[in-house]
XYZ file of C-alpha atoms in Angstrom:
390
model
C 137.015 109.083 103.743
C 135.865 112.451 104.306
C 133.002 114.275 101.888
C 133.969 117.111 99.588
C 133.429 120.593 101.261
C 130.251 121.252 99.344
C 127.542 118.309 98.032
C 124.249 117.507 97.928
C 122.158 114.736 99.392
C 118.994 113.489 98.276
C 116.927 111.119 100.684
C 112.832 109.767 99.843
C 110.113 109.182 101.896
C 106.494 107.502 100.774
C 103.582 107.937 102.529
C 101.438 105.016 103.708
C 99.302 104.582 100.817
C 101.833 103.539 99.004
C 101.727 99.852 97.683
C 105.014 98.983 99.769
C 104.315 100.441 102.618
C 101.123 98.923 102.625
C 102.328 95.475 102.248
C 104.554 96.210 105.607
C 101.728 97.232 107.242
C 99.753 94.494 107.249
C 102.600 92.399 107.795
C 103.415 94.488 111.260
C 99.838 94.086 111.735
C 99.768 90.262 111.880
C 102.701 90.709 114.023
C 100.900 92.324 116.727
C 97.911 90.842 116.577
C 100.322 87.407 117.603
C 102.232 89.297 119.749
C 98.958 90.569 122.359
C 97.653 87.187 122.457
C 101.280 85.676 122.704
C 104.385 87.396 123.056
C 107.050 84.453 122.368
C 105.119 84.034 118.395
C 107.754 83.369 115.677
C 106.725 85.474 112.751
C 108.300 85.695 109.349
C 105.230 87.486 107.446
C 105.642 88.799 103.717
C 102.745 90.530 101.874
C 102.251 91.006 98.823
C 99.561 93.443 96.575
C 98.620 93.679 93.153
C 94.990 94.954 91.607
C 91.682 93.549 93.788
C 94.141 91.218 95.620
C 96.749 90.796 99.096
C 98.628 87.481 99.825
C 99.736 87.101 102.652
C 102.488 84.258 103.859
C 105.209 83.252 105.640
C 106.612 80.967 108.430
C 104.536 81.561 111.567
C 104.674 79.086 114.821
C 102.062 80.944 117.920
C 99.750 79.333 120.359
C 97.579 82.699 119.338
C 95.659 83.248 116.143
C 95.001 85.947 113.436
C 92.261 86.152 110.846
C 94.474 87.604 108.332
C 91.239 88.425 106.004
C 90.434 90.593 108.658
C 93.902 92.275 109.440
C 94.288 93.208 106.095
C 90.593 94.593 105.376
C 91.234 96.890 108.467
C 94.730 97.748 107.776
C 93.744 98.773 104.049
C 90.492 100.627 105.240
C 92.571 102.706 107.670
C 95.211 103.610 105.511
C 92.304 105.343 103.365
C 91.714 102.837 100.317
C 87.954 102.576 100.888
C 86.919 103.281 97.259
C 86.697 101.894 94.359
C 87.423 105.150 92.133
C 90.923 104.782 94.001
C 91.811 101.306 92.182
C 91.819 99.807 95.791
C 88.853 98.972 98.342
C 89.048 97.210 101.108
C 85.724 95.596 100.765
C 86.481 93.970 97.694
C 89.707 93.137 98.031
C 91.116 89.037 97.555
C 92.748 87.915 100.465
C 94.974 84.260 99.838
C 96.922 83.256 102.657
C 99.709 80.846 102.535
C 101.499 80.388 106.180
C 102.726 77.425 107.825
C 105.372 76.785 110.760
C 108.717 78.429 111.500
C 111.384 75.618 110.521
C 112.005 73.057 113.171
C 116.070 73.900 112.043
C 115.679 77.406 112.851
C 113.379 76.883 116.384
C 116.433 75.161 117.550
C 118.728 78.052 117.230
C 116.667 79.752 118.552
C 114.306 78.319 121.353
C 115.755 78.399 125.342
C 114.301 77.406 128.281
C 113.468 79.846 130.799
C 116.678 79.670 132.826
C 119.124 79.395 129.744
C 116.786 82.207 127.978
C 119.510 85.396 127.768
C 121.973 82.444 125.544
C 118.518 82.212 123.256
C 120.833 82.649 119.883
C 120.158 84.943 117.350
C 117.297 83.974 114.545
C 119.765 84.533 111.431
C 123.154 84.905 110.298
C 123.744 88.889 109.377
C 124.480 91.861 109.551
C 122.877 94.739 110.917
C 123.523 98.881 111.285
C 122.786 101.758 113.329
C 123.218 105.422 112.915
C 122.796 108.839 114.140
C 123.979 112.136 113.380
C 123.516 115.700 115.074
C 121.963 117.308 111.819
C 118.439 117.779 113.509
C 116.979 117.323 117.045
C 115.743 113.707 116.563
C 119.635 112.813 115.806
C 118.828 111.628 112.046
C 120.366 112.856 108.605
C 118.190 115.908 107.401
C 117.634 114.707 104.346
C 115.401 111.165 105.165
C 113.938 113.763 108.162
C 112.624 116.098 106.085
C 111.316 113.821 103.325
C 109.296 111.958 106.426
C 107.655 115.200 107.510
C 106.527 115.612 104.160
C 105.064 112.502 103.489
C 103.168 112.729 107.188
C 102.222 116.184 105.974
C 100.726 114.647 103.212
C 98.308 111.808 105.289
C 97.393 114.811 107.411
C 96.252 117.230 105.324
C 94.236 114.215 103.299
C 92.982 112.686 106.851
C 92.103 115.969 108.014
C 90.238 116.621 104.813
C 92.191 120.244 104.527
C 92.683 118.597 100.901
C 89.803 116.510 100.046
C 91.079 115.472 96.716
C 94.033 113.458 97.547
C 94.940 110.034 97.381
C 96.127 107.603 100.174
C 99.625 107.220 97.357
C 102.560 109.366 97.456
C 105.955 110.351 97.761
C 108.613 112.555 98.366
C 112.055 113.537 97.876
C 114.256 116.076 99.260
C 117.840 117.344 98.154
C 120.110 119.053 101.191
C 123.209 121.183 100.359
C 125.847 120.664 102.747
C 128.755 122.654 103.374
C 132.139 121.645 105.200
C 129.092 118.891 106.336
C 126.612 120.959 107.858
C 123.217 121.485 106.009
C 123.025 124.777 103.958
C 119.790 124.596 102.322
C 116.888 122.302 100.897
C 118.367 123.032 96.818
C 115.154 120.284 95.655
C 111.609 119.024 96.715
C 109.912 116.857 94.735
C 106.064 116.026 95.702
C 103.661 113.309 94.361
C 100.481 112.531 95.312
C 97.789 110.505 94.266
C 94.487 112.683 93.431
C 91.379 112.246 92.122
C 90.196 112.701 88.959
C 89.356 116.213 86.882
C 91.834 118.274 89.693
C 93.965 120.375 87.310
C 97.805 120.308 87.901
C 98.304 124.127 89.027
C 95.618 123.673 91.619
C 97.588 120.712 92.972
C 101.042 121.981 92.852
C 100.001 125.169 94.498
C 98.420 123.817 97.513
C 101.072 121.035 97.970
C 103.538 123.926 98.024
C 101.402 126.121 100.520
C 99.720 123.348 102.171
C 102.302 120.422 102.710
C 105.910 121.704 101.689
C 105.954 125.087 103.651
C 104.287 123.376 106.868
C 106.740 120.868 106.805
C 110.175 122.556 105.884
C 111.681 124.594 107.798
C 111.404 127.963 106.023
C 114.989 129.162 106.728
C 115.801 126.051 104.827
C 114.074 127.236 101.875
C 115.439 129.698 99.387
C 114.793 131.332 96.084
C 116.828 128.886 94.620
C 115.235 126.433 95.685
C 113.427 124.020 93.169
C 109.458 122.505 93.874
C 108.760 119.425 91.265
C 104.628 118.342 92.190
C 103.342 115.625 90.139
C 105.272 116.193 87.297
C 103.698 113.618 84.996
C 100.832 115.824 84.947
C 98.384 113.226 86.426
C 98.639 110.567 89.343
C 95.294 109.142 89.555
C 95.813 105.545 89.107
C 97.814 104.911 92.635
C 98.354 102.388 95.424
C 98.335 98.241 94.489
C 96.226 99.191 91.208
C 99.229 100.729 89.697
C 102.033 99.061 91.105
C 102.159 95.879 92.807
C 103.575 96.249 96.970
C 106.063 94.194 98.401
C 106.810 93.670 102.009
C 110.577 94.806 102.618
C 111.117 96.890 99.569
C 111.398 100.034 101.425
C 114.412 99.483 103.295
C 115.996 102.492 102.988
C 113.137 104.654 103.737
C 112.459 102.690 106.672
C 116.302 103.462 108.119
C 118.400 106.780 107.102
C 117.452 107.225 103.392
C 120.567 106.264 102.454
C 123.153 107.563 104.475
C 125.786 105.213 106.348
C 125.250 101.841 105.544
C 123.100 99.192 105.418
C 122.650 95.318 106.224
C 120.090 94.578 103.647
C 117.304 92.931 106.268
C 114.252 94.397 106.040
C 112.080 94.491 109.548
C 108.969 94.487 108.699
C 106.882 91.268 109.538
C 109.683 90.328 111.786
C 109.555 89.072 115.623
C 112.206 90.573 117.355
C 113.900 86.930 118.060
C 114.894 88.035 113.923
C 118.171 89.955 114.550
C 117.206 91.908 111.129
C 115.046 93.978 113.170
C 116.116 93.653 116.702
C 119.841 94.254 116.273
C 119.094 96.891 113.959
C 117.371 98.614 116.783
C 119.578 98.388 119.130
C 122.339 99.612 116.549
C 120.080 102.818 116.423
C 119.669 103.289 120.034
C 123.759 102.901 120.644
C 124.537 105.323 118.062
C 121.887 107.852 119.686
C 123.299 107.450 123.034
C 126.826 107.901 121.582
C 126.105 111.132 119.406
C 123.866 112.429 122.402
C 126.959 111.906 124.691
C 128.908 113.960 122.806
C 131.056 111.107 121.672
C 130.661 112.198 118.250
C 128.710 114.061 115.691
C 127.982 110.998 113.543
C 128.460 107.510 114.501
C 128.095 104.422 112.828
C 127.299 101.029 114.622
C 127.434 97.707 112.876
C 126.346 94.404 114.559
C 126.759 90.952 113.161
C 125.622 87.452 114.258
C 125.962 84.115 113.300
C 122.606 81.922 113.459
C 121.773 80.813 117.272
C 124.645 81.907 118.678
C 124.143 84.995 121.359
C 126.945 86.718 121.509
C 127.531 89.055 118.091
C 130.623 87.761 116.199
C 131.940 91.416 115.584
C 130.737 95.049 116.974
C 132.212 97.844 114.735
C 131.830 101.972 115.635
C 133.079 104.373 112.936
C 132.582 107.866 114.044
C 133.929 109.230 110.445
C 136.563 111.734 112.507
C 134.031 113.312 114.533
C 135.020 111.732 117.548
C 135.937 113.767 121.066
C 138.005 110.786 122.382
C 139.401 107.420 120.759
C 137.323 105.423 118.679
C 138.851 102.112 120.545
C 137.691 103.938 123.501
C 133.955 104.436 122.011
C 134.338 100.783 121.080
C 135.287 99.940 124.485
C 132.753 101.761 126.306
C 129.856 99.928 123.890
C 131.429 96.585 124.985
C 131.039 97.539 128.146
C 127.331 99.034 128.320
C 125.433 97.251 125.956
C 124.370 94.037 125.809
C 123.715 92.719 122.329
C 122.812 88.869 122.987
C 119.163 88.775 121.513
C 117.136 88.236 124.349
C 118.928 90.562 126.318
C 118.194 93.423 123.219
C 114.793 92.173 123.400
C 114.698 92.774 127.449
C 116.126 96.376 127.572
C 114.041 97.682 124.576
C 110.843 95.461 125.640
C 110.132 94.494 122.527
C 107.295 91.513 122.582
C 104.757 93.837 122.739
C 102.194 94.491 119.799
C 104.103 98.078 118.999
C 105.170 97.423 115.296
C 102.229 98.639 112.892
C 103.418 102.204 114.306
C 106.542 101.296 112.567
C 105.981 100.173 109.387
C 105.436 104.020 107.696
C 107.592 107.079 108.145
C 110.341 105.457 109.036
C 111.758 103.095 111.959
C 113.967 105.718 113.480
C 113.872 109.317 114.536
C 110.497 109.192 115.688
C 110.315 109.900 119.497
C 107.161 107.985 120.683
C 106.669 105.874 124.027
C 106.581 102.781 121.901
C 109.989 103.355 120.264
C 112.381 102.699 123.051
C 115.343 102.390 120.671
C 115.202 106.466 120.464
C 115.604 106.762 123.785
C 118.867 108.212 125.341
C 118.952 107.023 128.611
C 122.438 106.200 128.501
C 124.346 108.947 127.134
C 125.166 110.722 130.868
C 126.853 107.366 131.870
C 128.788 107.165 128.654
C 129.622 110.654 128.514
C 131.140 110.229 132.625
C 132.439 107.501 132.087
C 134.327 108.751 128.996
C 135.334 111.635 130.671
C 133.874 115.020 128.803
């Protein structure tokens, strides 16, 4: 159904201080230290933080091995929780682990020999999506986009020291107004951050403004109008696993498109890519890149769904929501044709067992163009767009 002519959109990002976002950190992080020593590891990691304390468990079958105390001491001390006076320390810190073998049930779903390895069946039952719109360069919604430069803006300007008083915690939260579907303006930006103690509120809000949310917005989508909201509690010292407890997967909407399309309810994080949760929702994103980046469309939807160790997906749905230059059983068609979505085949064209996912697990899993995140590439989009005739 199309949107009303004018509305607003609201999308969040956290930065990776905070107590979810650590928890998929370290989980990615015991997922690549398995993965460099050996790249066919089954890993199913969860994490989960609280005050003084991580746990850390899960189903996990490798010939490699991690010492998880470890992984998490570094991940925490490198996301910047290397202080008491921040409720959080890294050399202090409880680690309890609790992991034993992928299920035996599962393996066999799963597991191929070398010359049967592209019918290896998928790791779950589910379902999984992808999306991309035209709205900004990097083919994501401008809402979640925005909210991620923020929150990046944030860790930089802390890292950096250009703001020596803030905490590895925070947040943010941007509101777009669209008209006839095109972004207008940014009508809302609301700023946390976690800061040490005796800063006084102005001083904060006024360098966030100057010193986060101008670098980070563009200014012609700024107005008059439009409203700042920094720390509005007054105080955010007490931050990070000290104040709320972290939960691997509970981010699963900042980690895709802040909220816009739809989504599967997997969360990645933690994940080998033999888990279709992570892998299929990868190569969701990178056909609905190459479709918009054709010219197929200016917003496409791609859904993906499997049924547990079977290979081939049991249904492969594109919804372009009317935007489409050519027949959306003709999109459909020309997916069927170019992309191969049997796991190991996914798992092949994106080369994916490689230790790549820490990167991941903060400021989103999509519309971030590095070398390691071949799912934003658009390498196909000059074939599609030929063969689909524009």
């Amino acid at each position: 159904m199309p949107r009303k002519k004018q509305y607003r959109f609201t999308s969040e990002s956290v930065t990776e201080g905070h107590p979810d976002k650590m928890a998929d950190q370290i989980s990615d992080a015991v997922l690549d230290s398995l993965l460099s020593q050996d790249p066919l590891s089954r890993v199913a990691c969860e994490t989960l933080l609280t005050t003084g304390m991580a746990l850390v468990a899960g189903e996990i079958t490798t010939k490699g091995y991690v010492d998880v105390p470890g992984v998490v001491k570094e991940t925490v001390k490198g996301i910047g929780y290397d202080s008491s006076s921040l409720g959080f320390d890294h050399r202090s810190c409880a680690v309890l682990t609790y992991i034993h073998n992928q299920s035996p049930d599962i393996a066999k779903g799963v597991d191929r020999d070398n010359a049967h390895r592209l019918e290896q069946g998928a790791g779950d039952q589910g379902l999984m999506f992808g999306y991309a719109n035209d709205e900004t360069p990097e083919l994501m919604p401008m809402p979640i986009a925005l909210a991620h430069r923020v929150t990046m803006k944030l860790a930089e300007v802390r890292k950096k020291k250009v703001l020596k008083y803030l905490g590895p915690d925070g947040k943010s939260q941007i509101t777009v107004d669209y008209i006839d579907d095109i972004p207008s303006k940014v009508s809302a930006v609301v700023v946390a951050s976690q800061h040490r103690e005796g800063i006084d509120h102005d001083t904060i809000k006024q360098d966030l403004i100057k010193k986060v949310v101008m670098e980070a917005i563009p200014k012609d989508m700024l107005s008059s109008e439009t409203m700042f909201h920094v720390n509005e509690t007054g105080a955010f010292v007490f931050g990070g696993p000290a104040a709320d407890t972290g939960l691997t997967g509970r981010k699963i909407i900042v980690d895709t498109y802040g909220g816009v399309g739809s989504h599967g309810g997997g969360a990645f994080s933690g994940k080998d890519p033999s888990k279709v949760d992570r892998s299929g929702s990868y190569y969701a994103r990178y056909i609905a890149k190459n479709l918009v980046k054709a010219g197929l469309a200016r917003k496409v939807e791609v859904q993906i769904a499997y049924a547990i160790g079977v290979a081939e997906p049991v249904s492969v749905m594109v919804d372009a929501y009317g935007t489409n230059a050519v027949p959306e059983e003709d999109i459909e068609g020309l997916v069927l044709k170019n992309f191969d979505m049997r796991p190991a085949a996914i798992i092949d064209q994106l080369d994916l067992l490689r230790p790549i996912y820490r990167k991941t697990a903060a400021y989103g899993h999509f519309g971030r163009e590095l070398p390691e995140f071949t799912w934003e590439r658009t390498d196909m989009a000059s074939q599609l767009r030929d063969e689909a005739g524009l």
